CSV table of C-alpha atoms and ligand atoms in Angstrom, one decimal:
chain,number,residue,atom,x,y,z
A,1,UNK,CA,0.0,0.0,0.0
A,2,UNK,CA,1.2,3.1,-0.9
A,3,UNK,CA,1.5,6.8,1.5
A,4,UNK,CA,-1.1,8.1,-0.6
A,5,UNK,CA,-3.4,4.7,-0.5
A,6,UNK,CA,-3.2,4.6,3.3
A,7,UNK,CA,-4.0,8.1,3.9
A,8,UNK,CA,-7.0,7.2,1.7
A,9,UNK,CA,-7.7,4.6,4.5
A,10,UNK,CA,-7.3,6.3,7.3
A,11,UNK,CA,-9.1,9.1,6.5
A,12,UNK,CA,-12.6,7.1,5.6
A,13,UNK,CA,-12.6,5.7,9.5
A,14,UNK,CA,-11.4,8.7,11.2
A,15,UNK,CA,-7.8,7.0,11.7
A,16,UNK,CA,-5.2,9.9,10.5
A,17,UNK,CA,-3.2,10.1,14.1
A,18,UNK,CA,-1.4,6.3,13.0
A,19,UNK,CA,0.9,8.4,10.6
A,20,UNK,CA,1.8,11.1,13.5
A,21,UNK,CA,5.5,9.7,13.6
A,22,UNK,CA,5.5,8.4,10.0
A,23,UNK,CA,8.3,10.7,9.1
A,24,UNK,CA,10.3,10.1,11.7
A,25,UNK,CA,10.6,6.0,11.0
A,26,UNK,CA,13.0,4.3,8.7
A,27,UNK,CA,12.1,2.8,5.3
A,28,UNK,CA,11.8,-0.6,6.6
A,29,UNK,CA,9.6,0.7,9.6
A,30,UNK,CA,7.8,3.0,7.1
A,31,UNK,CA,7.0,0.4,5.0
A,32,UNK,CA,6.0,-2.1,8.1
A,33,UNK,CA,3.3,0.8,8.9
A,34,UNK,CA,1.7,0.7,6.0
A,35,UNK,CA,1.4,-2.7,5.4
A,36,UNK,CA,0.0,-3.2,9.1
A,37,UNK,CA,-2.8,-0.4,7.4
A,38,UNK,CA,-3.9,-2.2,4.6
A,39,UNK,CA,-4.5,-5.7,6.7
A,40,UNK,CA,-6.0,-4.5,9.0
A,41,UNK,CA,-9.9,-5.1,8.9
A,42,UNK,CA,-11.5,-1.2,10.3
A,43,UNK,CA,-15.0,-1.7,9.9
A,44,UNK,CA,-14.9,-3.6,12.4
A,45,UNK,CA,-14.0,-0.4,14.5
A,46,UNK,CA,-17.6,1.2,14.1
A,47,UNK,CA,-19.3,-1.2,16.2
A,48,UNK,CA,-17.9,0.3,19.4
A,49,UNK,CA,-19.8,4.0,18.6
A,50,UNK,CA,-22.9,2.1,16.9
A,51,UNK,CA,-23.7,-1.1,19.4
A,52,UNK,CA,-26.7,-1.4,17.6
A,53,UNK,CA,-24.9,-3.0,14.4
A,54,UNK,CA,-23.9,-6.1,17.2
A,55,UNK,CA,-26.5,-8.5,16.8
A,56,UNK,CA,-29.2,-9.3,19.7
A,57,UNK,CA,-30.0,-12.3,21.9
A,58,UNK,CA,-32.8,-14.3,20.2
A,59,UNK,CA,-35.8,-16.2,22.4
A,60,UNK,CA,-34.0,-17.6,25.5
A,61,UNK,CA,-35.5,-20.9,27.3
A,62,UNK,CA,-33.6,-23.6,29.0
A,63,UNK,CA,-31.5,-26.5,27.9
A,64,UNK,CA,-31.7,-29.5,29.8
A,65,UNK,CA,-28.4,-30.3,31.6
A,66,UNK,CA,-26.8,-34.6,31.4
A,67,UNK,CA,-26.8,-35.2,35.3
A,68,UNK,CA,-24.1,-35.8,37.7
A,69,UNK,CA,-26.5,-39.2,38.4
A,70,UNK,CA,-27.2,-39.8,35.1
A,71,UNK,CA,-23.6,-39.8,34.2
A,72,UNK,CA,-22.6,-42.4,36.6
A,73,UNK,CA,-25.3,-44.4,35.9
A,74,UNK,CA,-23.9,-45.2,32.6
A,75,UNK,CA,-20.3,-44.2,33.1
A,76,UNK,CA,-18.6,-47.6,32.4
A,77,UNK,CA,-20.6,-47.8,28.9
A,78,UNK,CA,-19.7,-44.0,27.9
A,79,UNK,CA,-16.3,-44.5,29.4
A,80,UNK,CA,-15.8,-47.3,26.8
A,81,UNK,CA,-17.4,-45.5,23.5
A,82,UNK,CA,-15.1,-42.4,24.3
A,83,UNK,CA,-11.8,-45.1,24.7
A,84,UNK,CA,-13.0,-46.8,21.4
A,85,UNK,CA,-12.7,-43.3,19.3
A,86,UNK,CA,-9.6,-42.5,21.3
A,87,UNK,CA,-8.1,-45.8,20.6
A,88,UNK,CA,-9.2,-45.3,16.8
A,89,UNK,CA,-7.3,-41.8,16.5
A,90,UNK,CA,-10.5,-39.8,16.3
A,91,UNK,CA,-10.5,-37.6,18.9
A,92,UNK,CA,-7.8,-34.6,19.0
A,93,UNK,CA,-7.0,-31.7,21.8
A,94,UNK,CA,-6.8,-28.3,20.7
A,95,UNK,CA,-5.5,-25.7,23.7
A,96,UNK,CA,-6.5,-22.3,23.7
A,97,UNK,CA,-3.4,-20.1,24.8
A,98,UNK,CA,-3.1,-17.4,22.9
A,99,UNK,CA,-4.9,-15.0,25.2
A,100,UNK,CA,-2.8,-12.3,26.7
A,101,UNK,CA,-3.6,-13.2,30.5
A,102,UNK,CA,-4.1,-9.6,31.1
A,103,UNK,CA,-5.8,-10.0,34.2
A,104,UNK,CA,-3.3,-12.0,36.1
A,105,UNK,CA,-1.0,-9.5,34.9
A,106,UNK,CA,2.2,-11.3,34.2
A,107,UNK,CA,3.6,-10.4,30.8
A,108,UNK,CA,4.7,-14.3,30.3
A,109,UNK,CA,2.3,-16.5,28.5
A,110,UNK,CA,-0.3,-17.6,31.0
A,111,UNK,CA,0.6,-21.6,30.8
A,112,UNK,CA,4.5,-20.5,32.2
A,113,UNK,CA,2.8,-19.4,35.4
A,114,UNK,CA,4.2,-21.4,38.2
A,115,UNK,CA,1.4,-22.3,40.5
A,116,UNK,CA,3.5,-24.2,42.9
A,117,UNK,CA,4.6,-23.1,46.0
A,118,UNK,CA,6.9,-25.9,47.0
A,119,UNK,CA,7.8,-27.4,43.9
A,120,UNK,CA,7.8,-26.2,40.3
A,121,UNK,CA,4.4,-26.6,38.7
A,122,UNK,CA,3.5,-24.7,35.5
A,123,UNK,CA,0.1,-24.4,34.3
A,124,UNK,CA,1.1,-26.3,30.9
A,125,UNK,CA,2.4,-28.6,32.8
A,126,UNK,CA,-1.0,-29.4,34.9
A,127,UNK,CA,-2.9,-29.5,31.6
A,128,UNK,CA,-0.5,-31.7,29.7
A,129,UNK,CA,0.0,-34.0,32.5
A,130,UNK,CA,-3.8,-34.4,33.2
A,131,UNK,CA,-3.7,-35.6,29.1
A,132,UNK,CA,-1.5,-37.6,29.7
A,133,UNK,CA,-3.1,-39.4,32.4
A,134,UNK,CA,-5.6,-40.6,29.0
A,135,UNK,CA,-2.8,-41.1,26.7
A,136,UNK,CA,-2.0,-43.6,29.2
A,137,UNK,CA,-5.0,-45.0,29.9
A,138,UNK,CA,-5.9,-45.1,26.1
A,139,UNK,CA,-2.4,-46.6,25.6
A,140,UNK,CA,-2.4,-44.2,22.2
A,141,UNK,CA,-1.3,-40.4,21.8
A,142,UNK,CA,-3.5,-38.0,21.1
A,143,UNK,CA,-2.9,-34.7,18.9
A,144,UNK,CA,-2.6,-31.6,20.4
A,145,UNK,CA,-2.9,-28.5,18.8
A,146,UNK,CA,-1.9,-25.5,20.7
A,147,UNK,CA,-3.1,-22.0,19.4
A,148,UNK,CA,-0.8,-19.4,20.2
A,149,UNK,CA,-0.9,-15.7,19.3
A,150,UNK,CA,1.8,-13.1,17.6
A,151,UNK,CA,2.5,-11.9,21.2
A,152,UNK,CA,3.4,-14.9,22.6
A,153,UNK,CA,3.9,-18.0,20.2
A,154,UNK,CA,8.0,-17.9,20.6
A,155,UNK,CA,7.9,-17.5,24.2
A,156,UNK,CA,5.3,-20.6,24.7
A,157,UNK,CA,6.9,-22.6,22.2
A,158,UNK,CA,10.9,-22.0,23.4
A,159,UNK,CA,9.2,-22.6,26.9
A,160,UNK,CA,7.5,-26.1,26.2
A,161,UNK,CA,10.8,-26.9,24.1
A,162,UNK,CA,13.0,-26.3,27.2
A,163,UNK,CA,10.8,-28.5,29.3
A,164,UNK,CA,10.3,-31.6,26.8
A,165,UNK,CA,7.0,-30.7,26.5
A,166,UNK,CA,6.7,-32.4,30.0
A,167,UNK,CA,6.8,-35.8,28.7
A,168,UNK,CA,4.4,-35.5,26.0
A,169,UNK,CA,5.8,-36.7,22.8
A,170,UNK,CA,6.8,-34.2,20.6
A,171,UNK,CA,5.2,-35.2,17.1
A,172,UNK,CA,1.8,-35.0,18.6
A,173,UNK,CA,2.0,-31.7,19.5
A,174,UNK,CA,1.1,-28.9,16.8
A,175,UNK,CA,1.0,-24.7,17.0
A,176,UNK,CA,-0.2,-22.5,15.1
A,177,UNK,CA,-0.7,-18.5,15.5
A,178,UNK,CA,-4.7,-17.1,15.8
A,179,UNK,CA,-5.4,-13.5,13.8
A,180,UNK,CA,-4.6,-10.5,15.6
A,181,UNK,CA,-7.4,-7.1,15.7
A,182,UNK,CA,-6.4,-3.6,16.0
A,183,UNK,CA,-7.0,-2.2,20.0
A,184,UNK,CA,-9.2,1.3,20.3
A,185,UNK,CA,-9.9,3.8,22.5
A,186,UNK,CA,-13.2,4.5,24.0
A,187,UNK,CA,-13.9,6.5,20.7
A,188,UNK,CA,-12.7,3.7,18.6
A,189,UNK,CA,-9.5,5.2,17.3
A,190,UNK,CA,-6.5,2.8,17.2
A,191,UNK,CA,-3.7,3.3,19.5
A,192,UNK,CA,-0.6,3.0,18.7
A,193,UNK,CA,2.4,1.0,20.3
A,194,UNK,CA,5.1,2.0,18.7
A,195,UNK,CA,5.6,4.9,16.1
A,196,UNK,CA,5.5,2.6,13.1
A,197,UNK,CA,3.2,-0.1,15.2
A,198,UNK,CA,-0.6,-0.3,15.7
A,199,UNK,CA,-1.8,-1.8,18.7
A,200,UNK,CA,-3.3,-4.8,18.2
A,201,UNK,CA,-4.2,-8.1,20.4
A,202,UNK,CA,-5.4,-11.6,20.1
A,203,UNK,CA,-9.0,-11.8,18.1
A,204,UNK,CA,-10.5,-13.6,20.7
A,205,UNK,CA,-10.5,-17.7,21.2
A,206,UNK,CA,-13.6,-17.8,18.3
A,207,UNK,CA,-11.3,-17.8,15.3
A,208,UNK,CA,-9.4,-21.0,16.5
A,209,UNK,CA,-10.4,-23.5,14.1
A,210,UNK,CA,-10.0,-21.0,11.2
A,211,UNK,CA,-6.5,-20.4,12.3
A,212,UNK,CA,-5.8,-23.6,12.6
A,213,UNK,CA,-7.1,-24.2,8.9
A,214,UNK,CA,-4.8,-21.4,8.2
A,215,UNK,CA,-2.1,-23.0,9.4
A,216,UNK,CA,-2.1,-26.1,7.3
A,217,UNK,CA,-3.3,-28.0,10.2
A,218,UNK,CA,-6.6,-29.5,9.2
A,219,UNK,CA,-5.0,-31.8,6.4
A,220,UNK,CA,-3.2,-33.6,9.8
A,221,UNK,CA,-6.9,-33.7,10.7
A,222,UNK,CA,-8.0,-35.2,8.0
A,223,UNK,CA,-5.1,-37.5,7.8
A,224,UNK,CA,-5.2,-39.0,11.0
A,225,UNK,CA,-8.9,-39.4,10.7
A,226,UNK,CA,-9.8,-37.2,13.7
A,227,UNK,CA,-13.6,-36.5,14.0
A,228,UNK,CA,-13.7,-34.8,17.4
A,229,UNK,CA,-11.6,-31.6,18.2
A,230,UNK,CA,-12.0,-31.1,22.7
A,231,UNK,CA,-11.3,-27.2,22.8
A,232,UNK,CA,-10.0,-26.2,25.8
A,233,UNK,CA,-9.0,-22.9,27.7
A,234,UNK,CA,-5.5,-22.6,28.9
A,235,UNK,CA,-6.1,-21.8,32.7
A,236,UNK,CA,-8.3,-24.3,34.4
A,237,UNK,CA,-5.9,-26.1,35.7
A,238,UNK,CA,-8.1,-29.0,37.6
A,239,UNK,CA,-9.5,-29.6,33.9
A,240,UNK,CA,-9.8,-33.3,32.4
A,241,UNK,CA,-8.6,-32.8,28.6
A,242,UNK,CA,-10.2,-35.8,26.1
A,243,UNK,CA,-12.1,-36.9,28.9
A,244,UNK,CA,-13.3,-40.5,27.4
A,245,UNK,CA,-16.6,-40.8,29.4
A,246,UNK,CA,-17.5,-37.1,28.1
A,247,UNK,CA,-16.9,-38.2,25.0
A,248,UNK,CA,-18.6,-41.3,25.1
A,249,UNK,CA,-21.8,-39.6,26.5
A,250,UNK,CA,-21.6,-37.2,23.0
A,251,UNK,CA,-21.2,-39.7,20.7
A,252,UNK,CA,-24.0,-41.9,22.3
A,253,UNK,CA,-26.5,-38.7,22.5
A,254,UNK,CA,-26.0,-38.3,18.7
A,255,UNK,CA,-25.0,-34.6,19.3
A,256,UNK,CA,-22.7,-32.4,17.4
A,257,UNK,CA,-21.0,-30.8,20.3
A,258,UNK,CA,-20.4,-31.5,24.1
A,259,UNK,CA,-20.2,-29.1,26.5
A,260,UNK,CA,-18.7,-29.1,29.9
A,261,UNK,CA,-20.9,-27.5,32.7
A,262,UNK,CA,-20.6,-26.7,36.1
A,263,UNK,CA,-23.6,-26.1,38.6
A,264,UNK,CA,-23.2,-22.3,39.8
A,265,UNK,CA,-22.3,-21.2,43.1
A,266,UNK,CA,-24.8,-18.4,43.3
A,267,UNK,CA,-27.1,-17.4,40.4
A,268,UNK,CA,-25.6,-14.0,39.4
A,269,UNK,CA,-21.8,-16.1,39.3
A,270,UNK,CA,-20.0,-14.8,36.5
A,271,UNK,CA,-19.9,-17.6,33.8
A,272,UNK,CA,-21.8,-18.1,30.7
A,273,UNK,CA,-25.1,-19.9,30.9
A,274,UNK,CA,-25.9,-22.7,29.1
A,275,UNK,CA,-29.7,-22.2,27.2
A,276,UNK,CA,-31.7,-22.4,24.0
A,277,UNK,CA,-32.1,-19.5,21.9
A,278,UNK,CA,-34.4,-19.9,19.3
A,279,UNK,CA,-34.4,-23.0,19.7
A,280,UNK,CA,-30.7,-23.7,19.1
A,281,UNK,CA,-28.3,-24.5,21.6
A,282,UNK,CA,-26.5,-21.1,23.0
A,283,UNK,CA,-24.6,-19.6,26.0
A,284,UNK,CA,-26.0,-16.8,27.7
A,285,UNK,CA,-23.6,-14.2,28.9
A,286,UNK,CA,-23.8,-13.5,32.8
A,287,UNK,CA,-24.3,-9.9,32.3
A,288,UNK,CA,-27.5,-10.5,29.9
A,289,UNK,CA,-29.4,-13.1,32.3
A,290,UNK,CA,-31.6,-11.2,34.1
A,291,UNK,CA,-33.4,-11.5,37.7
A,292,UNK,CA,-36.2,-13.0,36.3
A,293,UNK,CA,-34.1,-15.4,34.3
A,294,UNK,CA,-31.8,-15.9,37.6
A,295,UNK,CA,-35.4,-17.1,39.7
A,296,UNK,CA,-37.1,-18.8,37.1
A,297,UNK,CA,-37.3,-22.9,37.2
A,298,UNK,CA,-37.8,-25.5,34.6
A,299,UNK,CA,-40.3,-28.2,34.3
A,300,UNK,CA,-38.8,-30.1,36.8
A,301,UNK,CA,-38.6,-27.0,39.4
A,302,UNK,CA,-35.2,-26.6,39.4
A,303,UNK,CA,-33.2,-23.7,38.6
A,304,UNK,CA,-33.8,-22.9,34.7
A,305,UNK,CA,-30.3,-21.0,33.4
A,306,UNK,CA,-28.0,-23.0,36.4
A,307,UNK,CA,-25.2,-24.4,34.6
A,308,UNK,CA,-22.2,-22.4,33.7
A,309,UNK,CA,-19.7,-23.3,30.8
A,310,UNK,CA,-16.1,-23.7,31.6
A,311,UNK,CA,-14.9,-23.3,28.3
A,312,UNK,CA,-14.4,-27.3,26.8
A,313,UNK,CA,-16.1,-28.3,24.3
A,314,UNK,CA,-16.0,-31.4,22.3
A,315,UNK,CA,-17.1,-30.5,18.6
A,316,UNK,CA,-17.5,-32.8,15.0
A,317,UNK,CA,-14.7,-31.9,13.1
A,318,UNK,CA,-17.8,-32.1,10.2
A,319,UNK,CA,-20.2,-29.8,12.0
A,320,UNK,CA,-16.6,-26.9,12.3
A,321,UNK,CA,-15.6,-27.5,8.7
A,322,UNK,CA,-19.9,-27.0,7.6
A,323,UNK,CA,-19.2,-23.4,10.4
A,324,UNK,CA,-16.2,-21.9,8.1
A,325,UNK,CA,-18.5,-20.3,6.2
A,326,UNK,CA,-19.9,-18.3,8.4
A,327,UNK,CA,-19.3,-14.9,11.0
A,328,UNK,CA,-19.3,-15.2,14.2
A,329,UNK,CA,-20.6,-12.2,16.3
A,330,UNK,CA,-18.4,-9.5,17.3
A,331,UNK,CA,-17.9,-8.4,21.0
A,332,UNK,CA,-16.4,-5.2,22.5
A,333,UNK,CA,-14.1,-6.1,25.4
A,334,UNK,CA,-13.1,-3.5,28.0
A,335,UNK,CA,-9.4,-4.4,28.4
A,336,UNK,CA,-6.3,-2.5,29.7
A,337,UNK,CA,-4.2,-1.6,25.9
A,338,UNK,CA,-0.3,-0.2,26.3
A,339,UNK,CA,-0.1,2.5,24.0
A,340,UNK,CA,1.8,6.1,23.4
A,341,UNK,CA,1.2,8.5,24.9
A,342,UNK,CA,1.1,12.1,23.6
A,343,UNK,CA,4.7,12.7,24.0
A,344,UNK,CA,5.4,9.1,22.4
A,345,UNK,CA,6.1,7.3,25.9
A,346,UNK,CA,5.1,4.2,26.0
A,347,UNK,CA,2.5,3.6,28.8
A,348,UNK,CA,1.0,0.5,30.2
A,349,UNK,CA,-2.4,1.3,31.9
A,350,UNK,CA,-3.5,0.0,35.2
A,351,UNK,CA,-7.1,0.3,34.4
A,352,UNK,CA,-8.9,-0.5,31.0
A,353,UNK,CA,-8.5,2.4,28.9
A,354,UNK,CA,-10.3,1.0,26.0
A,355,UNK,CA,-11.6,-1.8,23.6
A,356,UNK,CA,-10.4,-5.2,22.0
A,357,UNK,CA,-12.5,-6.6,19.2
A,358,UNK,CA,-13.2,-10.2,19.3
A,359,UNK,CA,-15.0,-13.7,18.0
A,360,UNK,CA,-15.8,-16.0,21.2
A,361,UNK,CA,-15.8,-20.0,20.7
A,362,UNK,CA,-19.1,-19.8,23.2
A,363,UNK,CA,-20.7,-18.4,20.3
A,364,UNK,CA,-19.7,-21.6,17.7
A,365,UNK,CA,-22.1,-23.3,20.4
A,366,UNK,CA,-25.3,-21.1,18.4
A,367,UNK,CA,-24.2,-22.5,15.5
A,368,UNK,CA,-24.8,-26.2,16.1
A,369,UNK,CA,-27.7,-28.3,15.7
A,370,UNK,CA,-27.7,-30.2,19.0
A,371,UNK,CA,-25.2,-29.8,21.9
A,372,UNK,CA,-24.9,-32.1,25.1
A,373,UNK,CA,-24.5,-30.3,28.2
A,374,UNK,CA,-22.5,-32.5,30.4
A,375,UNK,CA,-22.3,-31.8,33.9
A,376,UNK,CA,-18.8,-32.0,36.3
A,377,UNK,CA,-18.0,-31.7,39.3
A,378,UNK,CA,-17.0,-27.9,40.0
A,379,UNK,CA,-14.6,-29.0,42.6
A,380,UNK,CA,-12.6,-31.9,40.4
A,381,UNK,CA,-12.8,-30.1,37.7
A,382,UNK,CA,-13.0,-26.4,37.5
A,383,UNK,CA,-10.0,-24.7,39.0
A,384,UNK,CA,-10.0,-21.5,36.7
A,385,UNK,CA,-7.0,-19.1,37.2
A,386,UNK,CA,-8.1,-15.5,36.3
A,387,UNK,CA,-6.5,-13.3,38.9
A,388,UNK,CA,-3.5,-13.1,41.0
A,389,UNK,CA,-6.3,-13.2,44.4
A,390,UNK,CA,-10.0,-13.5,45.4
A,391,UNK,CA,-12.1,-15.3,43.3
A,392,UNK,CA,-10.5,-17.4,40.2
A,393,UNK,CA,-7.5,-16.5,41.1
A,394,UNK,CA,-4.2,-18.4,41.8
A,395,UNK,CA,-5.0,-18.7,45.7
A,396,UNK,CA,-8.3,-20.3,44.8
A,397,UNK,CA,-6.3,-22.6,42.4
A,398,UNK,CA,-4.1,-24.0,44.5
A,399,UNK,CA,-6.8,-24.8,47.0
A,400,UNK,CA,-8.6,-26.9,44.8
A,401,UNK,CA,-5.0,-28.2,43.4
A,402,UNK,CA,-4.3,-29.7,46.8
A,403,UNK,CA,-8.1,-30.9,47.7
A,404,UNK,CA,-7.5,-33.2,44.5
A,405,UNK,CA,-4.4,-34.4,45.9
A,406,UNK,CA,-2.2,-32.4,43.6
A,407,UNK,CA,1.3,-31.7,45.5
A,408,UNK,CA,1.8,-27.9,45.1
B,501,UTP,P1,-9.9,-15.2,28.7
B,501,UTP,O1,-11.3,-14.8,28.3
B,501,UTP,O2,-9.7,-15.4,30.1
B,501,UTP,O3,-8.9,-14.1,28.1
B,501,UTP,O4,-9.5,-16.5,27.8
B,501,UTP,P2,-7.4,-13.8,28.4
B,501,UTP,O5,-7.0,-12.9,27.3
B,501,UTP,O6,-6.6,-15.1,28.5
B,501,UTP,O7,-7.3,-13.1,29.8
B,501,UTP,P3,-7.7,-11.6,30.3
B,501,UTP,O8,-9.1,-11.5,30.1
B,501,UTP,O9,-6.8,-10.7,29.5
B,501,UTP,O10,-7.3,-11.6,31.7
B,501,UTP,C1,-10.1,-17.7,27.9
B,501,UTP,C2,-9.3,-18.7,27.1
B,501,UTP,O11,-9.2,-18.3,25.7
B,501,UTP,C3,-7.9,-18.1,25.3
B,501,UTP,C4,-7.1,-17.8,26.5
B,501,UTP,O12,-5.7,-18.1,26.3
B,501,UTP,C5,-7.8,-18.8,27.5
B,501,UTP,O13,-7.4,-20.1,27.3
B,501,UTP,N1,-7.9,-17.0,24.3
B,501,UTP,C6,-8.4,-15.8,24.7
B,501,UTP,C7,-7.2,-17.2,23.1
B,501,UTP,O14,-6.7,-18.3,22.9
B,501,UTP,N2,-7.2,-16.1,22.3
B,501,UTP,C8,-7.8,-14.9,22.6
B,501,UTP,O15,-7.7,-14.0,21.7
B,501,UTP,C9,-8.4,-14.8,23.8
């Protein structure tokens, strides 16, 4: 793109400040800039002034949940169809990791956090180790794909490199890089982070399977006959990855996805709500259910919109591949964005001081014909690590970590 082209540009979204220091870069860096301008998708920028153009919840009733009880009543026979497609090289693991953590606040990828306290114990190595317990069990690997992002794909993979990928065997593990989005102010104009750099972040954890399509990856999909991708975020460390009796339990229902759930500890907890909207499965955001949806019951007079999503899925490779086609809905995230300041300093905010654009995998959920809630135990399995204290946070982590016999 030339000078000319990407003034052009900047001028039909209101973006002329990202050529401020444009004079004072070098050729290279110039030239960087402007090809950062041209990729860079901007409509996507108007949505933060006009929310009306984000689309709105449809008819919301409830989606009834597979039991605790009902799961161990036929454990042993879903236990065995989920080892069967194991065994058979169908199912693969794909972790989410290329958020940027921003919460906890360390700068290092979130799955180099050391949660121990008297021993070493990363994150990645929780996750990986609690896969491996099925690799074993399965006697078979299992693929794992890890999706990093531009900000910290070298880090995580020089990091799992230097650890032997903690005894998982190396050909079975696969990155690849999700999209990056530009980061706005409260106005929608982009900041910058360097002179000749916009600011951009992770697209959210809803582009993964395109990225990984992207990447070249889904032709070692294909070729290794996997049928079942188990999505999974990068911090709950207390999480069972390929879990062969949730898979089982999918595979028997006849659904196209599975879903993990968790009862909720009160009814305004801050998770995602597993429902039916328009008669589709579909998670409700915390900060949409309302009181009324918060006291209503279902047919059975229990709580109607009680089970929270912990972000792992189990979805047909089919049903994904059918889901390229289509857009996901956009979301407007608060976050804290480093950017220049006026005098060109560099600043990293202690408080959000704008917006991140991004695709969530809860909303690939909406676009499935039949989903299988699957309800765990919030104590075995649910250990997310959000914050560095109070609730979801490291301290909470480790708690649950040792209650499940896991030496920290
Ligand atoms: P979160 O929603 O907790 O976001 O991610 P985050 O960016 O990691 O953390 P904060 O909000 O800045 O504190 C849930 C899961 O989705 C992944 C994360 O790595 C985590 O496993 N994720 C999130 C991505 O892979 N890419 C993204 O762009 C965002």
């Amino acid at each position: 793109m030339t000078l000319t082209q990407a003034k052009e540009k900047l001028e039909a979204y209101g973006q002329e400040h990202l050529l401020k220091y444009y004079e004072e870069l070098s050729p290279a860096e110039q030239e960087g800039l402007l090809s950062q301008i041209e990729a860079t998708d901007m409509e996507v920028l108007k949505a933060c002034r006009n929310r009306e153009m984000l689309p709105e919840k449809g008819k919301i009733a409830p989606l009834a949940v597979m039991r605790l009880s009902e799961i161990q009543a036929n454990e042993e026979a879903f236990t065995s169809t989920g080892l069967e497609a194991i065994r058979g090289g169908q199912v693969g693991a794909v972790l989410l990791a290329g958020g940027m953590g921003t919460r906890l606040g360390s700068d290092a990828p979130k799955g180099m956090f050391n949660i121990g306290q008297t021993r070493e114990l990363y994150i990645f190595q929780c996750l990986i180790g609690n896969l491996l317990e099925v690799v074993r069990r399965a006697d078979t690997w299992i693929h794992l794909f890890v999706m990093t992002s531009d900000k910290n794909h070298e880090a995580t993979v020089q990091f799992l490199t230097d650890h032997a990928f903690f005894g998982y065997r190396q050909e079975y593990v696969h990155f690849f890089t999700q999209e990056m989005a530009a980061a706005t102010d409260y106005e929608g104009k982009i900041y910058l982070e360097e002179k000749g750099k916009l600011s951009t972040s992770p697209n959210g954890n809803g582009g993964w399977f395109i990225s990984l399509k992207k990447a070249g990856l889904l032709e070692l999909v294909h070729q290794a006959g996997i049928q079942w991708l188990n999505v999974f975020a990068v911090d709950n460390v207390l999480q069972r990855i390929a879990d062969p009796c949730f898979i089982g339990a999918t595979i028997q229902k006849h659904c196209v996805v599975g879903a993990k759930v968790v009862q909720k500890n009160a009814p305004d907890e801050k998770v995602g709500v597993i429902c039916l909207e328009d008669g589709r499965p579909s998670i409700v955001e915390y900060y949409e259910l309302t009181e009324e949806m918060m006291q209503e019951k279902d047919a059975d007079g229990e709580p109607a919109y009680y089970y929270g999503v912990i972000l792992n899925y189990l979805f047909s490779v089919a049903e994904l591949e059918r889901l390229l086609e289509k857009r996901l809905p956009l979301h407007i995230v608060e976050k804290k964005i480093p950017y220049l300041d006026e005098t060109g300093k560099l600043v990293k905010p202690e408080a959000p001081n704008g917006y991140k654009y991004e695709n969530l995998v809860l909303d690939m959920i909406h676009q499935m014909e039949s989903c299988l809630p699957f309800e765990v135990e919030r104590e075995k399995e649910f250990a997310p690590v959000k914050n560095p204290t109070g609730v979801d946070s490291v301290e909470s982590a480790r708690k649950l970590l040792e209650k499940n016999g896991v030496e920290i």
